[in-house]
PDB file of C-alpha atoms in Angstrom:
ATOM      1  CA  MET A 986      30.928 -45.132 -84.198  1.00 42.00           C
ATOM      2  CA  ALA A 987      28.676 -44.290 -87.393  1.00 39.00           C
ATOM      3  CA  SER A 988      25.959 -44.321 -85.052  1.00 40.00           C
ATOM      4  CA  SER A 989      27.559 -40.879 -83.024  1.00 42.00           C
ATOM      5  CA  PRO A 990      27.127 -38.526 -85.731  1.00 42.00           C
ATOM      6  CA  ASP A 991      23.068 -40.106 -85.046  1.00 43.00           C
ATOM      7  CA  LEU A 992      23.640 -39.644 -81.401  1.00 40.00           C
ATOM      8  CA  SER A 993      24.904 -36.145 -81.944  1.00 41.00           C
ATOM      9  CA  SER A 994      22.113 -35.755 -84.463  1.00 40.00           C
ATOM     10  CA  ALA A 995      19.290 -36.483 -81.456  1.00 41.00           C
ATOM     11  CA  ASP A 996      20.880 -33.920 -79.526  1.00 45.00           C
ATOM     12  CA  ASN A 997      20.029 -31.224 -81.309  1.00 45.00           C
ATOM     13  CA  THR A 998      15.972 -32.114 -82.108  1.00 44.00           C
ATOM     14  CA  PRO A 999      13.723 -28.636 -81.711  1.00 41.00           C
ATOM     15  CA  GLU A1000      12.650 -31.189 -78.177  1.00 42.00           C
ATOM     16  CA  ASN A1001      16.769 -31.325 -76.804  1.00 46.00           C
ATOM     17  CA  PRO A1002      17.923 -28.343 -78.783  1.00 45.00           C
ATOM     18  CA  GLY A1003      22.236 -28.332 -78.862  1.00 46.00           C
ATOM     19  CA  SER A1004      24.943 -25.677 -78.513  1.00 45.00           C
ATOM     20  CA  GLY A1005      24.241 -24.463 -81.760  1.00 48.00           C
ATOM     21  CA  SER A1006      20.934 -25.602 -82.555  1.00 46.00           C
ATOM     22  CA  PRO A1007      18.792 -21.887 -84.425  1.00 45.00           C
ATOM     23  CA  SER A1008      16.081 -22.887 -81.243  1.00 46.00           C
ATOM     24  CA  GLU A1009      19.429 -21.925 -79.011  1.00 46.00           C
ATOM     25  CA  ALA A1010      20.814 -18.678 -80.968  1.00 44.00           C
ATOM     26  CA  SER A1011      16.906 -17.329 -80.554  1.00 45.00           C
ATOM     27  CA  ALA A1012      16.180 -18.135 -76.863  1.00 43.00           C
ATOM     28  CA  ALA A1013      20.453 -16.395 -76.758  1.00 44.00           C
ATOM     29  CA  SER A1014      19.090 -13.976 -78.405  1.00 46.00           C
ATOM     30  CA  GLY A1015      16.049 -13.088 -77.059  1.00 48.00           C
ATOM     31  CA  THR A1016      18.628 -13.677 -73.996  1.00 47.00           C
ATOM     32  CA  ALA A1017      20.860 -10.248 -75.073  1.00 47.00           C
ATOM     33  CA  ALA A1018      18.028  -8.727 -76.294  1.00 49.00           C
ATOM     34  CA  GLY A1019      15.832  -8.798 -72.821  1.00 51.00           C
ATOM     35  CA  GLY A1020      19.680  -7.948 -70.678  1.00 51.00           C
ATOM     36  CA  GLY A1021      20.131  -4.991 -72.576  1.00 52.00           C
ATOM     37  CA  GLU A1022      16.036  -3.900 -71.753  1.00 50.00           C
ATOM     38  CA  ARG A1023      16.783  -4.590 -68.090  1.00 50.00           C
ATOM     39  CA  ARG A1024      19.887  -2.735 -68.867  1.00 50.00           C
ATOM     40  CA  GLY A1025      18.485  -0.088 -69.721  1.00 48.00           C
ATOM     41  CA  ARG A1026      16.299   1.177 -67.429  1.00 47.00           C
ATOM     42  CA  VAL A1027      18.907   0.424 -64.692  1.00 41.00           C
ATOM     43  CA  ARG A1028      20.330   2.852 -66.756  1.00 44.00           C
ATOM     44  CA  LEU A1029      17.274   5.252 -66.624  1.00 40.00           C
ATOM     45  CA  ARG A1030      16.721   4.845 -62.653  1.00 40.00           C
ATOM     46  CA  ARG A1031      20.600   5.880 -61.923  1.00 39.00           C
ATOM     47  CA  ALA A1032      19.896   8.707 -63.762  1.00 36.00           C
ATOM     48  CA  ALA A1033      16.462  10.015 -62.095  1.00 35.00           C
ATOM     49  CA  VAL A1034      18.129   8.951 -58.955  1.00 34.00           C
ATOM     50  CA  MET A1035      20.997  10.804 -59.720  1.00 36.00           C
ATOM     51  CA  ALA A1036      18.057  13.917 -60.430  1.00 34.00           C
ATOM     52  CA  VAL A1037      16.742  13.520 -57.560  1.00 35.00           C
ATOM     53  CA  PRO A1038      19.015  15.188 -54.800  1.00 36.00           C
ATOM     54  CA  ALA A1039      18.956  18.186 -57.466  1.00 34.00           C
ATOM     55  CA  THR A1040      15.570  18.605 -57.018  1.00 32.00           C
ATOM     56  CA  MET A1041      15.385  18.015 -53.484  1.00 34.00           C
ATOM     57  CA  VAL A1042      17.470  21.113 -53.046  1.00 33.00           C
ATOM     58  CA  ALA A1043      15.875  23.468 -55.594  1.00 33.00           C
ATOM     59  CA  ALA A1044      12.573  22.391 -53.552  1.00 34.00           C
ATOM     60  CA  GLY A1045      14.449  22.463 -50.352  1.00 35.00           C
ATOM     61  CA  LEU A1046      15.706  26.063 -51.423  1.00 33.00           C
ATOM     62  CA  ALA A1047      12.671  27.656 -52.259  1.00 33.00           C
ATOM     63  CA  ILE A1048      11.035  26.118 -49.175  1.00 33.00           C
ATOM     64  CA  LEU A1049      13.859  28.214 -46.246  1.00 36.00           C
ATOM     65  CA  THR A1050      13.391  30.935 -49.252  1.00 34.00           C
ATOM     66  CA  ALA A1051      10.164  31.300 -47.825  1.00 35.00           C
ATOM     67  CA  GLU A1052      10.242  31.071 -44.511  1.00 37.00           C
ATOM     68  CA  GLY A1053      12.637  33.160 -44.466  1.00 39.00           C
ATOM     69  CA  ALA A1054      15.300  31.254 -43.484  1.00 39.00           C
ATOM     70  CA  LEU A1055      18.029  32.004 -46.052  1.00 40.00           C
ATOM     71  CA  GLY A1056      17.875  35.785 -46.816  1.00 43.00           C
ATOM     72  CA  VAL A1057      16.375  36.627 -49.572  1.00 38.00           C
ATOM     73  CA  GLN A1058      19.356  38.941 -52.589  1.00 66.00           C
ATOM     74  CA  PHE A1059      18.805  41.952 -54.489  1.00 88.00           C
ATOM     75  CA  ALA A1060      20.733  44.655 -55.065  1.00 94.00           C
ATOM     76  CA  ILE A1061      21.251  47.296 -52.777  1.00 95.00           C
ATOM     77  CA  SER A1062      21.437  51.370 -53.635  1.00 95.00           C
ATOM     78  CA  GLY A1063      24.523  51.670 -51.769  1.00 95.00           C
ATOM     79  CA  MET A1064      22.830  55.131 -49.809  1.00 96.00           C
ATOM     80  CA  PRO A1065      23.307  54.518 -46.120  1.00 97.00           C
ATOM     81  CA  PHE A1066      20.198  55.301 -43.985  1.00 97.00           C
ATOM     82  CA  THR A1067      20.643  56.032 -40.373  1.00 98.00           C
ATOM     83  CA  VAL A1068      17.495  53.845 -38.195  1.00 98.00           C
ATOM     84  CA  THR A1069      17.401  54.574 -34.204  1.00 98.00           C
ATOM     85  CA  ALA A1070      15.509  52.961 -31.577  1.00 98.00           C
ATOM     86  CA  THR A1071      15.717  54.709 -28.004  1.00 98.00           C
ATOM     87  CA  GLU A1072      14.784  50.529 -27.080  1.00 98.00           C
ATOM     88  CA  LEU A1073      15.267  46.907 -29.236  1.00 98.00           C
ATOM     89  CA  ASN A1074      14.109  44.676 -27.248  1.00 98.00           C
ATOM     90  CA  GLY A1075      14.095  41.053 -29.081  1.00 98.00           C
ATOM     91  CA  THR A1076      14.458  36.914 -29.575  1.00 98.00           C
ATOM     92  CA  GLY A1077      15.948  34.526 -31.066  1.00 98.00           C
ATOM     93  CA  PHE A1078      19.071  37.674 -32.237  1.00 98.00           C
ATOM     94  CA  GLU A1079      21.977  35.821 -34.637  1.00 97.00           C
ATOM     95  CA  GLN A1080      25.034  37.950 -35.905  1.00 97.00           C
ATOM     96  CA  PHE A1081      27.113  37.724 -39.043  1.00 96.00           C
ATOM     97  CA  GLY A1082      29.697  39.359 -42.034  1.00 93.00           C
ATOM     98  CA  GLY A1083      28.935  39.334 -45.213  1.00 91.00           C
ATOM     99  CA  LEU A1084      28.798  41.316 -48.589  1.00 91.00           C
ATOM    100  CA  ASP A1085      25.682  43.630 -50.145  1.00 94.00           C
ATOM    101  CA  ASN A1086      25.975  44.140 -53.060  1.00 94.00           C
ATOM    102  CA  MET A1087      24.998  46.784 -55.512  1.00 95.00           C
ATOM    103  CA  ALA A1088      22.916  47.337 -59.368  1.00 95.00           C
ATOM    104  CA  ASP A1089      25.116  46.338 -62.073  1.00 94.00           C
ATOM    105  CA  GLY A1090      27.093  50.438 -63.188  1.00 95.00           C
ATOM    106  CA  SER A1091      25.602  52.268 -59.566  1.00 96.00           C
ATOM    107  CA  PRO A1092      26.674  55.512 -59.285  1.00 96.00           C
ATOM    108  CA  ASN A1093      26.535  55.040 -55.459  1.00 95.00           C
ATOM    109  CA  ALA A1094      29.588  52.722 -55.703  1.00 95.00           C
ATOM    110  CA  GLY A1095      32.491  54.579 -56.067  1.00 93.00           C
ATOM    111  CA  ASP A1096      35.441  53.300 -55.674  1.00 93.00           C
ATOM    112  CA  THR A1097      34.134  50.261 -54.039  1.00 91.00           C
ATOM    113  CA  GLY A1098      33.592  47.859 -56.883  1.00 94.00           C
ATOM    114  CA  GLY A1099      29.588  48.206 -56.009  1.00 94.00           C
ATOM    115  CA  GLN A1100      29.953  46.191 -52.769  1.00 93.00           C
ATOM    116  CA  VAL A1101      29.919  46.704 -49.325  1.00 94.00           C
ATOM    117  CA  LEU A1102      31.436  45.219 -46.092  1.00 94.00           C
ATOM    118  CA  VAL A1103      28.241  44.964 -44.493  1.00 95.00           C
ATOM    119  CA  VAL A1104      27.532  42.955 -40.088  1.00 95.00           C
ATOM    120  CA  THR A1105      23.697  40.939 -40.738  1.00 96.00           C
ATOM    121  CA  SER A1106      21.758  40.519 -37.580  1.00 96.00           C
ATOM    122  CA  ALA A1107      18.519  39.069 -37.308  1.00 97.00           C
ATOM    123  CA  ILE A1108      16.333  39.007 -35.132  1.00 98.00           C
ATOM    124  CA  LYS A1109      13.698  36.051 -34.708  1.00 98.00           C
ATOM    125  CA  ASN A1110      10.596  38.396 -32.972  1.00 98.00           C
ATOM    126  CA  ALA A1111      11.957  41.990 -32.352  1.00 98.00           C
ATOM    127  CA  THR A1112       9.861  45.333 -30.378  1.00 98.00           C
ATOM    128  CA  LEU A1113      11.583  48.544 -31.196  1.00 98.00           C
ATOM    129  CA  THR A1114      10.558  51.651 -28.853  1.00 98.00           C
ATOM    130  CA  LYS A1115      10.506  55.110 -31.387  1.00 98.00           C
ATOM    131  CA  LEU A1116      12.314  54.002 -34.321  1.00 98.00           C
ATOM    132  CA  CYS A1117      13.666  56.378 -36.516  1.00 98.00           C
ATOM    133  CA  GLN A1118      14.738  56.102 -40.061  1.00 98.00           C
ATOM    134  CA  SER A1119      16.703  59.468 -42.072  1.00 98.00           C
ATOM    135  CA  VAL A1120      17.991  58.816 -45.206  1.00 98.00           C
ATOM    136  CA  ASP A1121      20.425  61.285 -46.478  1.00 97.00           C
ATOM    137  CA  LEU A1122      18.561  62.770 -50.506  1.00 95.00           C
ATOM    138  CA  GLY A1123      21.563  64.972 -50.978  1.00 92.00           C
ATOM    139  CA  GLY A1124      19.911  69.062 -48.488  1.00 90.00           C
ATOM    140  CA  THR A1125      17.048  67.119 -47.461  1.00 96.00           C
ATOM    141  CA  ASN A1126      16.272  63.760 -45.828  1.00 97.00           C
ATOM    142  CA  LEU A1127      13.501  61.504 -46.503  1.00 97.00           C
ATOM    143  CA  LYS A1128      12.237  60.673 -42.076  1.00 98.00           C
ATOM    144  CA  ILE A1129       9.987  57.553 -41.328  1.00 97.00           C
ATOM    145  CA  THR A1130       9.521  58.138 -36.740  1.00 98.00           C
ATOM    146  CA  ALA A1131       6.402  55.223 -35.258  1.00 98.00           C
ATOM    147  CA  GLY A1132       6.420  53.292 -32.466  1.00 97.00           C
ATOM    148  CA  GLY A1133       6.136  56.683 -30.072  1.00 94.00           C
ATOM    149  CA  GLY A1134       2.782  56.443 -28.620  1.00 92.00           C
ATOM    150  CA  GLU A1135       1.679  53.573 -26.105  1.00 92.00           C
ATOM    151  CA  HIS A1136       1.708  50.765 -29.174  1.00 96.00           C
ATOM    152  CA  LYS A1137       5.684  50.166 -29.992  1.00 97.00           C
ATOM    153  CA  VAL A1138       6.491  48.557 -33.844  1.00 98.00           C
ATOM    154  CA  THR A1139       7.029  44.655 -33.711  1.00 98.00           C
ATOM    155  CA  ALA A1140       9.217  42.356 -36.549  1.00 98.00           C
ATOM    156  CA  SER A1141       9.446  39.240 -37.090  1.00 97.00           C
ATOM    157  CA  ASP A1142      12.966  37.417 -38.743  1.00 96.00           C
ATOM    158  CA  LEU A1143      13.632  41.134 -39.329  1.00 96.00           C
ATOM    159  CA  THR A1144      17.001  41.114 -41.648  1.00 96.00           C
ATOM    160  CA  THR A1145      19.706  44.417 -40.721  1.00 96.00           C
ATOM    161  CA  ASP A1146      23.050  44.192 -42.980  1.00 96.00           C
ATOM    162  CA  SER A1147      25.102  47.279 -41.276  1.00 96.00           C
ATOM    163  CA  THR A1148      28.182  49.321 -41.116  1.00 96.00           C
ATOM    164  CA  GLU A1149      27.902  50.826 -37.855  1.00 97.00           C
ATOM    165  CA  LEU A1150      26.746  50.040 -34.498  1.00 97.00           C
ATOM    166  CA  SER A1151      25.870  51.390 -31.348  1.00 97.00           C
ATOM    167  CA  GLY A1152      23.457  51.654 -28.104  1.00 98.00           C
ATOM    168  CA  ASP A1153      24.043  49.275 -24.525  1.00 98.00           C
ATOM    169  CA  ALA A1154      23.550  45.533 -25.199  1.00 98.00           C
ATOM    170  CA  ALA A1155      22.353  43.041 -23.107  1.00 98.00           C
ATOM    171  CA  PHE A1156      22.469  39.178 -23.941  1.00 98.00           C
ATOM    172  CA  ASP A1157      20.657  35.987 -23.105  1.00 98.00           C
ATOM    173  CA  ASN A1158      22.948  32.401 -23.082  1.00 98.00           C
ATOM    174  CA  ILE A1159      25.563  33.820 -25.797  1.00 98.00           C
ATOM    175  CA  GLU A1160      27.220  32.139 -28.342  1.00 98.00           C
ATOM    176  CA  ILE A1161      29.864  33.825 -30.154  1.00 97.00           C
ATOM    177  CA  GLY A1162      32.657  31.934 -32.544  1.00 97.00           C
ATOM    178  CA  ASN A1163      29.793  30.060 -34.036  1.00 96.00           C
ATOM    179  CA  ASP A1164      30.065  29.365 -37.954  1.00 96.00           C
ATOM    180  CA  ALA A1165      27.759  31.684 -39.540  1.00 96.00           C
ATOM    181  CA  SER A1166      26.511  27.704 -41.737  1.00 96.00           C
ATOM    182  CA  THR A1167      25.161  26.104 -37.830  1.00 97.00           C
ATOM    183  CA  LEU A1168      23.476  29.267 -36.987  1.00 97.00           C
ATOM    184  CA  ASN A1169      19.967  28.370 -35.521  1.00 96.00           C
ATOM    185  CA  LYS A1170      18.851  31.167 -33.410  1.00 97.00           C
ATOM    186  CA  ALA A1171      16.165  32.820 -35.734  1.00 96.00           C
ATOM    187  CA  ASN A1172      15.977  32.202 -39.721  1.00 89.00           C
ATOM    188  CA  ALA A1173      19.222  33.310 -40.989  1.00 92.00           C
ATOM    189  CA  LYS A1174      22.233  31.590 -42.438  1.00 91.00           C
ATOM    190  CA  GLY A1175      25.903  33.033 -42.906  1.00 92.00           C
ATOM    191  CA  PRO A1176      28.572  31.653 -45.377  1.00 91.00           C
ATOM    192  CA  ILE A1177      30.578  28.553 -44.050  1.00 94.00           C
ATOM    193  CA  GLY A1178      33.444  29.468 -41.911  1.00 95.00           C
ATOM    194  CA  VAL A1179      31.975  32.765 -41.380  1.00 94.00           C
ATOM    195  CA  PHE A1180      32.773  34.444 -37.831  1.00 95.00           C
ATOM    196  CA  SER A1181      29.626  34.785 -36.319  1.00 97.00           C
ATOM    197  CA  GLN A1182      27.155  34.931 -32.556  1.00 97.00           C
ATOM    198  CA  GLN A1183      24.295  34.707 -31.398  1.00 98.00           C
ATOM    199  CA  ALA A1184      21.780  34.519 -28.739  1.00 98.00           C
ATOM    200  CA  ASP A1185      18.290  33.600 -26.944  1.00 98.00           C
ATOM    201  CA  THR A1186      17.811  37.093 -26.123  1.00 98.00           C
ATOM    202  CA  VAL A1187      18.814  40.497 -27.090  1.00 98.00           C
ATOM    203  CA  HIS A1188      18.200  43.812 -25.573  1.00 98.00           C
ATOM    204  CA  ILE A1189      19.509  46.900 -27.246  1.00 98.00           C
ATOM    205  CA  GLY A1190      19.361  50.754 -25.607  1.00 98.00           C
ATOM    206  CA  ASN A1191      19.869  53.799 -27.641  1.00 98.00           C
ATOM    207  CA  LEU A1192      19.801  52.274 -30.216  1.00 98.00           C
ATOM    208  CA  ARG A1193      21.953  53.693 -33.324  1.00 98.00           C
ATOM    209  CA  GLN A1194      22.374  51.793 -36.836  1.00 98.00           C
ATOM    210  CA  THR A1195      23.743  52.884 -39.724  1.00 98.00           C
ATOM    211  CA  ASN A1196      22.356  50.343 -42.412  1.00 97.00           C
ATOM    212  CA  TYR A1197      22.515  49.788 -46.242  1.00 97.00           C
ATOM    213  CA  ALA A1198      18.974  46.996 -46.072  1.00 96.00           C
ATOM    214  CA  THR A1199      16.474  45.940 -43.653  1.00 95.00           C
ATOM    215  CA  THR A1200      14.084  42.956 -44.479  1.00 94.00           C
ATOM    216  CA  ALA A1201      11.415  41.380 -42.889  1.00 95.00           C
ATOM    217  CA  GLY A1202       8.814  38.464 -43.123  1.00 94.00           C
ATOM    218  CA  VAL A1203       6.222  41.424 -40.866  1.00 96.00           C
ATOM    219  CA  PHE A1204       7.167  44.830 -40.026  1.00 97.00           C
ATOM    220  CA  ARG A1205       3.941  46.401 -37.979  1.00 97.00           C
ATOM    221  CA  LEU A1206       4.964  50.398 -37.393  1.00 97.00           C
ATOM    222  CA  PRO A1207       1.423  52.038 -35.388  1.00 97.00           C
ATOM    223  CA  GLY A1208       1.936  55.488 -35.647  1.00 97.00           C
ATOM    224  CA  LEU A1209       3.731  55.682 -38.546  1.00 97.00           C
ATOM    225  CA  LYS A1210       4.546  58.820 -40.299  1.00 97.00           C
ATOM    226  CA  LEU A1211       6.614  59.885 -42.654  1.00 97.00           C
ATOM    227  CA  SER A1212       8.216  63.249 -44.562  1.00 97.00           C
ATOM    228  CA  PHE A1213      10.609  65.354 -45.066  1.00 97.00           C
ATOM    229  CA  SER A1214      13.252  67.469 -43.013  1.00 96.00           C
ATOM    230  CA  ASP A1215      16.365  68.906 -42.569  1.00 95.00           C
ATOM    231  CA  LYS A1216      17.614  67.350 -39.974  1.00 95.00           C
ATOM    232  CA  ALA A1217      18.387  63.104 -39.466  1.00 96.00           C
ATOM    233  CA  CYS A1218      17.518  60.721 -36.787  1.00 97.00           C
TER     234      CYS A1218
END
């Protein structure tokens, strides 16, 4: 039976390391280290993957803003202005509710808390005849007119934030009751859960609006005239 330790010793030679040999301990240590490195790499890859969606969202928002799909937010003055036109024709029409915000401490805030409830109208491409815009400065009006001659006012990615809108309107292929976040006729979307409508085309005769903001990708005003007047539009 004395041969048993010898057999055990033979199994523990460097050529045949056993469970207790230094070589096996070293190999086990190397495996543990390798596992740690692999786990470290996995954690880094997971962190990178988790960072991708946030990066993509930020890039996507920048692209959408550049394309006009998201309205660029700015602080409104809080002074309403009137816009009229004898005729407006547009393709790609959307309309939904929203809130416009004044700059902090604006003297025009009154008891509104610096917010104005508005209806946003977005038109992909618009043509306006005899455009007039005026803002009451207190005793006088800053007045702009354009498009009264052969060439009409044209605008692309036009949005207006209004508290009042009137005229004789007609729409083609109108959809009423859409979720504002799903609109796709023009380059604008409203908040999710907000009532909206959209149409392929819009025609409004004798247009009159009370607006707090207007934006456009391109706005061409042939025959532009700016003046002070005692008469509003």
